[in-house]
Coordinates of C-alpha atoms and ligand atoms in Angstrom, one line a residue:
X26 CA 0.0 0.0 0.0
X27 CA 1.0 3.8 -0.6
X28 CA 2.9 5.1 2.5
X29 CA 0.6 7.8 2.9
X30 CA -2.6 5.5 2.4
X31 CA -1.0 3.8 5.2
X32 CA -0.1 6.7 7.4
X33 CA -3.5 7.8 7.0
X34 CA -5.2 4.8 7.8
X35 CA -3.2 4.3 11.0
X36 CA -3.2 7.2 12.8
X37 CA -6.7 9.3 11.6
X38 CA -9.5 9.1 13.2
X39 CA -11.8 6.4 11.2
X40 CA -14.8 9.1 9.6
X41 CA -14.6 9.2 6.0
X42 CA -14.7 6.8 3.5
X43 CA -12.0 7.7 1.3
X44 CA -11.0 6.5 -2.1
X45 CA -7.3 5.0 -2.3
X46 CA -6.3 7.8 -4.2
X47 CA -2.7 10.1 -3.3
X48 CA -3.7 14.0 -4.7
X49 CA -0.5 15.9 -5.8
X50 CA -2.1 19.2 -7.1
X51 CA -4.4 20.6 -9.7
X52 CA -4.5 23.1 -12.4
X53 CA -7.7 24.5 -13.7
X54 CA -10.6 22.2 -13.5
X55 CA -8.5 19.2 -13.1
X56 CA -6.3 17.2 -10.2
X57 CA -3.5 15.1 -10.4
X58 CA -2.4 12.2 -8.1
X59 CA 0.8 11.3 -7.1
X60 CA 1.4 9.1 -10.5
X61 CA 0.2 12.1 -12.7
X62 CA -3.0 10.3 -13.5
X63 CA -5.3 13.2 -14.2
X64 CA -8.9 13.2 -12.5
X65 CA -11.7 15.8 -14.2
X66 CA -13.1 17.8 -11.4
X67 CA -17.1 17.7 -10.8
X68 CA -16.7 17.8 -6.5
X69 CA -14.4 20.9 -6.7
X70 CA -13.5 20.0 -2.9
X71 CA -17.6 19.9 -1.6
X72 CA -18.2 23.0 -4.1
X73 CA -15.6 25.2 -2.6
X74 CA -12.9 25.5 -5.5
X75 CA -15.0 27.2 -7.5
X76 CA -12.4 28.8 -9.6
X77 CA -10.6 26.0 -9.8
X78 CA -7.1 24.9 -9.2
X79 CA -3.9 26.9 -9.6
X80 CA -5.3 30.0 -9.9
X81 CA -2.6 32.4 -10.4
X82 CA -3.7 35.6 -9.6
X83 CA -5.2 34.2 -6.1
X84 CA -1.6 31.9 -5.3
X85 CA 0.1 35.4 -5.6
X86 CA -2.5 37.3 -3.8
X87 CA -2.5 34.9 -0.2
X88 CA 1.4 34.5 -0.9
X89 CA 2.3 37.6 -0.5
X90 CA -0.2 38.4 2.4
X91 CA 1.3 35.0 4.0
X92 CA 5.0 36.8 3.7
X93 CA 3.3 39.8 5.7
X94 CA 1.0 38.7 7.9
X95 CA -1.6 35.5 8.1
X96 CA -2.5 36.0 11.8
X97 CA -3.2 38.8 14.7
X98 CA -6.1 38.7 16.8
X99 CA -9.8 40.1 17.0
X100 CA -8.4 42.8 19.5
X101 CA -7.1 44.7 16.4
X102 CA -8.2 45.7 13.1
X103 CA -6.0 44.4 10.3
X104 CA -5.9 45.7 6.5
X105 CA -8.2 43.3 4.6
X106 CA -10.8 43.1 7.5
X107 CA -13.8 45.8 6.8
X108 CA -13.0 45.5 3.3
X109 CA -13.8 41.9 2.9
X110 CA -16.6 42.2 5.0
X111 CA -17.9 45.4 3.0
X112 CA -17.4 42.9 -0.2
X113 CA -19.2 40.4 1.3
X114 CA -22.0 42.2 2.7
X115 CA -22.6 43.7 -0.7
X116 CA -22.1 40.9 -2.8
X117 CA -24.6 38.9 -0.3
X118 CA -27.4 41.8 0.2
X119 CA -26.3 41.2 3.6
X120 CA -25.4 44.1 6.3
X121 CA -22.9 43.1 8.9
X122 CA -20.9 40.0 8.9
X123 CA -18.9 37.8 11.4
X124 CA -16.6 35.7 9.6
X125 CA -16.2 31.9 11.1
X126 CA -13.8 28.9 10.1
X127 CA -16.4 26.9 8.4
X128 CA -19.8 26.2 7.4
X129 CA -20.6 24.5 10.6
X130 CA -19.6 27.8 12.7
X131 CA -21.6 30.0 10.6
X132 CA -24.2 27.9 11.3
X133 CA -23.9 27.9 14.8
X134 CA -22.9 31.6 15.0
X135 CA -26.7 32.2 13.0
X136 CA -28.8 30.0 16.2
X137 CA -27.2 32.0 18.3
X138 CA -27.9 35.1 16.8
X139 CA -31.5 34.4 16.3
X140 CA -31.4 33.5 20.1
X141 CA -29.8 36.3 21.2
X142 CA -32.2 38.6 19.0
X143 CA -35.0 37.0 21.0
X144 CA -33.6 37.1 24.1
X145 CA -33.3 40.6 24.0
X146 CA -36.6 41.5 22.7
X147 CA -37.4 39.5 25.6
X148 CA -40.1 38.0 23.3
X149 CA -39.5 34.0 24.9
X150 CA -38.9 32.5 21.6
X151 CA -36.5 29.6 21.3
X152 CA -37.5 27.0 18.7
X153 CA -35.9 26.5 15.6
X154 CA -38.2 24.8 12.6
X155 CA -35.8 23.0 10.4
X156 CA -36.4 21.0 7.3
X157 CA -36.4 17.4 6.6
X158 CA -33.2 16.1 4.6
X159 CA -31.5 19.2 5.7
X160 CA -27.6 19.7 6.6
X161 CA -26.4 22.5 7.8
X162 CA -22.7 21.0 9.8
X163 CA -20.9 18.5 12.1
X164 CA -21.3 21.0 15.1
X165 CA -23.8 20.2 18.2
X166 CA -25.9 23.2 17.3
X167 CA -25.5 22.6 13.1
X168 CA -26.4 18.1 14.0
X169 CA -29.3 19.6 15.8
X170 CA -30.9 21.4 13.2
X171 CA -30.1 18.5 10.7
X172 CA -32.8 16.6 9.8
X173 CA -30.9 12.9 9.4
X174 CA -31.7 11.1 11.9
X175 CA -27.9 8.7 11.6
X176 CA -26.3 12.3 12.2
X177 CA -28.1 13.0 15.2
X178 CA -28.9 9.8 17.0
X179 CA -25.4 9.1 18.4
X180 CA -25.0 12.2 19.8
X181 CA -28.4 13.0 21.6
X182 CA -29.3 14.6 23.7
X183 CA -29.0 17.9 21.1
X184 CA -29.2 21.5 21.1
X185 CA -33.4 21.5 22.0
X186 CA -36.3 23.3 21.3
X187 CA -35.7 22.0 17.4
X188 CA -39.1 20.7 14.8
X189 CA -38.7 19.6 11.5
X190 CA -40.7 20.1 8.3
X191 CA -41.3 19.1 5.3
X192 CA -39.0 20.7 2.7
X193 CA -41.1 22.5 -0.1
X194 CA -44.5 22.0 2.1
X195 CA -45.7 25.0 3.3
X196 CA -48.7 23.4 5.2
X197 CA -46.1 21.4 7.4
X198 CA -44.3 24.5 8.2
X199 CA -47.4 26.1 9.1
X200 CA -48.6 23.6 11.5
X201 CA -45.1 24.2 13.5
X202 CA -45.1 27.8 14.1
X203 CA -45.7 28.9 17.6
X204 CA -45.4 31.8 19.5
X205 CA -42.3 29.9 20.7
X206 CA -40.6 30.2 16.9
X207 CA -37.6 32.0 16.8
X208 CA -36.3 31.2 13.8
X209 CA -37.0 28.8 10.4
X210 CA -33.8 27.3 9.0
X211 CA -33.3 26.4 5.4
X212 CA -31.3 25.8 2.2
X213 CA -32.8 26.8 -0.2
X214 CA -30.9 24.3 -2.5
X215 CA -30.5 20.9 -0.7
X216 CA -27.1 19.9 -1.1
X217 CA -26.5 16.5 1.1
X218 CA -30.1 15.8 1.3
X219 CA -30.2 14.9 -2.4
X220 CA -30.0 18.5 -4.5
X221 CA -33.3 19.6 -3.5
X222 CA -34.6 22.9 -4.9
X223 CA -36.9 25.1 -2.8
X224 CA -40.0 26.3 -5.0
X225 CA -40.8 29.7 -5.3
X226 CA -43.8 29.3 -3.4
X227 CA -41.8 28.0 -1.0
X228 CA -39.0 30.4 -0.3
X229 CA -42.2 33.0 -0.5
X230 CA -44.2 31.4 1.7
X231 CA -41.5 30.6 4.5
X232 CA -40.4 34.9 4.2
X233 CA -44.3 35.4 4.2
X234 CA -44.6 33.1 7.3
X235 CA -41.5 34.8 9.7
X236 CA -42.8 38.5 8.6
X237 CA -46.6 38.1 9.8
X238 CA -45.1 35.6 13.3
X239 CA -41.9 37.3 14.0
X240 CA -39.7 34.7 12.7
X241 CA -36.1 35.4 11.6
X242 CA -35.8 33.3 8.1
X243 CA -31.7 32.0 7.9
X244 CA -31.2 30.4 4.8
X245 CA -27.9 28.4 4.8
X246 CA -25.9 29.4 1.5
X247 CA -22.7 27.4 2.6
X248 CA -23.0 25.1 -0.5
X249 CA -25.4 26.8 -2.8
X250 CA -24.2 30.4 -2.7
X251 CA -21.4 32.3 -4.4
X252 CA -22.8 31.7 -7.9
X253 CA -23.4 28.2 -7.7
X254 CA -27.2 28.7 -8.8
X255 CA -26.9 31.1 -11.2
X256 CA -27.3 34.5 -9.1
X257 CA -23.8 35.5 -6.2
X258 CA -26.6 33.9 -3.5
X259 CA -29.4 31.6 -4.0
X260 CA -32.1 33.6 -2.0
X261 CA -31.4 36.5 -4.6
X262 CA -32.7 34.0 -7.7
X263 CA -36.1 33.9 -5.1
X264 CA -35.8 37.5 -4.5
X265 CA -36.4 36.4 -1.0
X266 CA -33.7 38.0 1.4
X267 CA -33.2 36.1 4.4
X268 CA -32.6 38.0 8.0
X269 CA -29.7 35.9 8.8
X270 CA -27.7 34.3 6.1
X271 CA -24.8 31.7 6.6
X272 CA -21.9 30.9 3.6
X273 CA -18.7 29.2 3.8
X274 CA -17.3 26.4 1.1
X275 CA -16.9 28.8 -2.2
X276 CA -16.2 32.0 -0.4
X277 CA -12.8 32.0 -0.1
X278 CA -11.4 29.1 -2.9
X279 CA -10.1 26.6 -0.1
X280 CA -9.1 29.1 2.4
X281 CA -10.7 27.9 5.5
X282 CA -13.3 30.4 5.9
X283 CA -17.0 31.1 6.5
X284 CA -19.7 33.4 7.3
X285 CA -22.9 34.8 8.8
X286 CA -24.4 37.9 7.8
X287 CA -27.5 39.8 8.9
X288 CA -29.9 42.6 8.4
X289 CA -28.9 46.3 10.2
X290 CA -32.5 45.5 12.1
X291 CA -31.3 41.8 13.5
X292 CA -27.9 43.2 14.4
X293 CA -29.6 45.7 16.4
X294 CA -30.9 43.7 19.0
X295 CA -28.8 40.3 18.3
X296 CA -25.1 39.3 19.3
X297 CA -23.3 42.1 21.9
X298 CA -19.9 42.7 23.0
X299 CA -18.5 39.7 24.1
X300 CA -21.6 37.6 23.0
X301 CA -19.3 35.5 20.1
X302 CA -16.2 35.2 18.9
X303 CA -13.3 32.8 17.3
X304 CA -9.7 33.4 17.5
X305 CA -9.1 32.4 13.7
X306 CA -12.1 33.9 12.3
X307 CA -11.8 36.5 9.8
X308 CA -7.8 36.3 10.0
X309 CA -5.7 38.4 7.4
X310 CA -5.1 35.3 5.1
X311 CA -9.1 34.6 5.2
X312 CA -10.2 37.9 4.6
X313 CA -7.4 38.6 1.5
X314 CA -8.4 35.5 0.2
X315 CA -12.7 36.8 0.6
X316 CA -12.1 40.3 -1.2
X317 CA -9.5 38.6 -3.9
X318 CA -12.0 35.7 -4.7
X319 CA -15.0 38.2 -5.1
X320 CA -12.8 40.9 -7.1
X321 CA -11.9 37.6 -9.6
X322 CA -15.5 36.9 -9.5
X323 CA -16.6 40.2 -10.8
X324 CA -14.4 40.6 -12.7
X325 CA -14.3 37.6 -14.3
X326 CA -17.7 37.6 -14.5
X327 CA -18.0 34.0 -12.6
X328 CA -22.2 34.2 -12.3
X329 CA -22.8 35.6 -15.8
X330 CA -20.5 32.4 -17.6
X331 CA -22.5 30.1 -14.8
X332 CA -25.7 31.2 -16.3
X333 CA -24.0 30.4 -19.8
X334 CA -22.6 27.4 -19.1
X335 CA -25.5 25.6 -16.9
X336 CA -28.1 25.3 -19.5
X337 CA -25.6 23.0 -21.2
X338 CA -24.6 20.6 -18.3
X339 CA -28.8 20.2 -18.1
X340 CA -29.3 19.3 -21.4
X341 CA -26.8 16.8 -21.2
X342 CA -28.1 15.4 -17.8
X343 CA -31.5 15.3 -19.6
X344 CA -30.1 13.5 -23.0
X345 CA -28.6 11.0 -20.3
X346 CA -32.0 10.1 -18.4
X347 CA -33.6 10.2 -21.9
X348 CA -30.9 7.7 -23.0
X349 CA -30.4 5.3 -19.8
X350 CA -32.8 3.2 -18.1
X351 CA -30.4 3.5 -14.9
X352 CA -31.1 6.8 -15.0
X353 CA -34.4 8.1 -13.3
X354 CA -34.2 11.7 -13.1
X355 CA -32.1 15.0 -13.3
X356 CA -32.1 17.7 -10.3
X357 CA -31.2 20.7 -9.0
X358 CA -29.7 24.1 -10.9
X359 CA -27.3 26.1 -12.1
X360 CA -23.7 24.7 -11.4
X361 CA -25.4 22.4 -8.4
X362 CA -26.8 19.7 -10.2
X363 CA -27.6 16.0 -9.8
X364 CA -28.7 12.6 -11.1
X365 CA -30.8 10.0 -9.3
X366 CA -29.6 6.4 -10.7
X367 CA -31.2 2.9 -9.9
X368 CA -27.8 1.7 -9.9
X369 CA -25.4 0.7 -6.2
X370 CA -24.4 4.9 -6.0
X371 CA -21.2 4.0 -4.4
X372 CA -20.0 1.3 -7.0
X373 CA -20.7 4.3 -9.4
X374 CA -19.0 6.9 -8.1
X375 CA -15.8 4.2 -7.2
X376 CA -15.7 3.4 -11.1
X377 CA -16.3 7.3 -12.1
X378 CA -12.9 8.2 -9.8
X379 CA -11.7 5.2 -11.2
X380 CA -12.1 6.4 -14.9
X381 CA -10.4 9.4 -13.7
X382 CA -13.6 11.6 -12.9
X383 CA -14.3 13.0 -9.6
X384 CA -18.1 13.3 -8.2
X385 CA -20.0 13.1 -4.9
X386 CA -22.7 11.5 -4.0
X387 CA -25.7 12.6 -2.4
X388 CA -28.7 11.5 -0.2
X389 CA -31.2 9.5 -2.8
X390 CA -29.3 7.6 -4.8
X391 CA -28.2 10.5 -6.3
X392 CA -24.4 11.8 -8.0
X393 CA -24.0 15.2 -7.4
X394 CA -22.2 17.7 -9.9
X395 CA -20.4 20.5 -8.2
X396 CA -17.0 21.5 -10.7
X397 CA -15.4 24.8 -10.5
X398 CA -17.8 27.6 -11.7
X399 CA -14.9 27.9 -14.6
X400 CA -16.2 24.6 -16.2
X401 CA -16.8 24.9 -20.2
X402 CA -18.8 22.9 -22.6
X403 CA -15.8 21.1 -23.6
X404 CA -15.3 19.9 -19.6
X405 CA -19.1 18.6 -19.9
X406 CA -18.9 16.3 -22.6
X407 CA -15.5 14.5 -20.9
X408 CA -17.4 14.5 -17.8
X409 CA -20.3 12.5 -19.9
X410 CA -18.5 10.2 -21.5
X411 CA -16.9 9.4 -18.4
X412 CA -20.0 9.3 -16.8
X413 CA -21.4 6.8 -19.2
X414 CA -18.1 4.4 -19.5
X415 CA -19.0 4.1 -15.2
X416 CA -22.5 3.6 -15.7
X417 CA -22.5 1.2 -18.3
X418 CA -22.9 -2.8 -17.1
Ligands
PLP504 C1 -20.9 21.8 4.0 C2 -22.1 22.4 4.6 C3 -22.1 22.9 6.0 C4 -20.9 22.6 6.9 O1 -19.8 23.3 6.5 P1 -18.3 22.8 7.1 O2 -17.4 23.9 6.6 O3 -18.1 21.4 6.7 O4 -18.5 22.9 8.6 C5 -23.2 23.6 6.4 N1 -24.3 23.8 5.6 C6 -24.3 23.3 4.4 C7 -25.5 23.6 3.6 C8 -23.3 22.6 3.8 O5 -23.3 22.2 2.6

């Protein structure tokens, strides 16, 4: 076996199911392993790379803020930090921002804001509704509001006061609400649960909901924001702006960062001095790599060619449930797409990495398609074919 299989194998702790592949490094939409076999991108690290690998312009950028400073401490302002947040406030819709580690710490940071926003309106509410086939983190508070139950059974008792509906059913939300509901938690693209798409009437309905009850609506962004769906942030394709808004993944290329936003009017009454914090968070290396990675974005154009390219990687999905019987169905949008197959998903997605094609699967049955948002036409039809050679008998 490979040294470093070994290494790994010995001395991790046991919680992924990894494939027995060595990376070396990656250039554009593709990575390399440590025989130079070549693997076509559609994970793009859990939709995070999503301008791809080797990225010039960025490497330079976060090397030269590594060569002048990568860490000081939330006691102290330090060059990059209003700026980013400015950036990502506007590119977000957003007003003020706390930047976290990950996706799992935004998440948390956004209970405890809705919390701490009822706590001092003084207004008793606790609850959180949630939705079914939901994930929102690996944290106590995030497993708490996920609705899979083999992510929350070992680990009871969780965070409480926590319901769950039905995603896209309105009625099931409805029969939730109390004067005890503080908040309503969703993504409105499911990413682990299967690439499930809120409806319009649904992301409507929910913002209708929390304005007549006094509700805060989060909407979790941490996979399907930053131009994944075709707009910077999903809720703005609903035109349904949440009050609290969490984002991670994407926002900083790989950078371990993340984020949770909220309106002036939360902010007001929600987290105080010395209510939250994280020693990392928003360090000088996370926030230079924010404000570059937006500034590429823009520039660059990253949502417009998304909303170019995506039309294409859905007509092939469709051509590929027209043509297969193993096949059943085609979901999601934009750049976060997925297939549901009748085939062993696992067995698939071994002989797509095998075949030198890199995918992740999803709750369902389903192979989820996440590449770089740079992905072309050209990337779609190798990713086909190699899609095909793994699904065929
Ligand atoms: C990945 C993910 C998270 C957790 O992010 P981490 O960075 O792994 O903690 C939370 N919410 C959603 C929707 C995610 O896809």
């Amino acid at each position: 076996m490979n040294n470093e299989i070994q290494s790994a194998e010995e001395n991790l702790i046991r919680v992924y199911n990894r494939f027995p592949v060595v990376l070396d490094h990656g250039e554009g939409m593709y990575l390399y392993d440590t025989d130079g076999k070549e693997y076509l991108d559609f994970a793009a690290g859990f939709a995070v790379t999503g301008l791809g690998y080797d990225n010039k312009e960025l490497n330079e950028t976060l090397k030269a803020q590594i060569d002048k400073l990568y860490h000081t401490s939330n006691l102290y302002y330090h060059e990059s930090c209003g700026e980013a947040a400015k950036e990502l406030n506007r590119v977000s819709g957003m007003d003020r921002v706390f930047f976290t580690n990950s996706g799992g710490e935004a998440v948390e940071g956004a209970l405890k804001s809705a919390r701490r926003y009822a706590y001092t309106k003084g207004t008793g509410r606790y609850e959180f509704i949630a939705m079914e086939n939901s994930f929102h983190g690996r944290t106590f508070g995030a497993v708490s509001v996920t609705g899979h139950d083999s992510y929350r059974e070992p680990f009871e008792p969780l965070v409480p006061g926590v319901k769950f509906a039905k995603f896209n059913d309105l009625d099931s939300v409805k029969a939730l609400v109390s004067d005890k509901t503080c908040a309503i938690i969703l993504e409105p693209l499911q990413g682990e649960g299967g690439i499930n798409l809120a409806t319009q009437e649904f992301m409507g309905g929910i913002r209708k909901i929390c304005d007549e009850n006094g509700i805060l609506m989060i909407c979790d962004e941490v996979q399907c924001g930053m131009g994944r769906t075709g707009s910077m942030f999903a809720w703005q394709g609903f035109g349904t702006r949440p009050d609290i808004l969490t984002m991670a993944k994407a926002i900083g290329n790989g950078i371990p960062v993340g984020a949770f936003a909220m309106t002036e009017e939360v902010a007001k009454y929600s987290l105080q001095p010395g209510d939250h914090g994280a020693t990392y968070g928003g360090n000088p290396l996370a926030c230079t790599a924010v404000k570059k990675v937006i500034e590429i974005f823009e520039r660059d154009n990253i949502v417009g060619h998304v909303n170019e390219v995506a039309p294409y990687l859905t007509k092939k999905l469709d051509d590929l449930v027209d043509e297969n019987d193993c096949v059943v169905r085609r979901k999601g949008k934009g750049l976060m797409q997925g297939i549901e197959i009748t085939k062993p998903i696992t067995e698939v997605n071994r002989r797509c990495v095998e075949g030198g094609l890199l995918v992740i699967q999803a709750e369902g049955n389903v192979l989820r398609f996440v590449p770089p948002l740079i992905v072309e036409e050209k990337h779609i039809d190798e990713m086909i074919e190699k899609l095909k050679r793994a699904l065929a008998d």
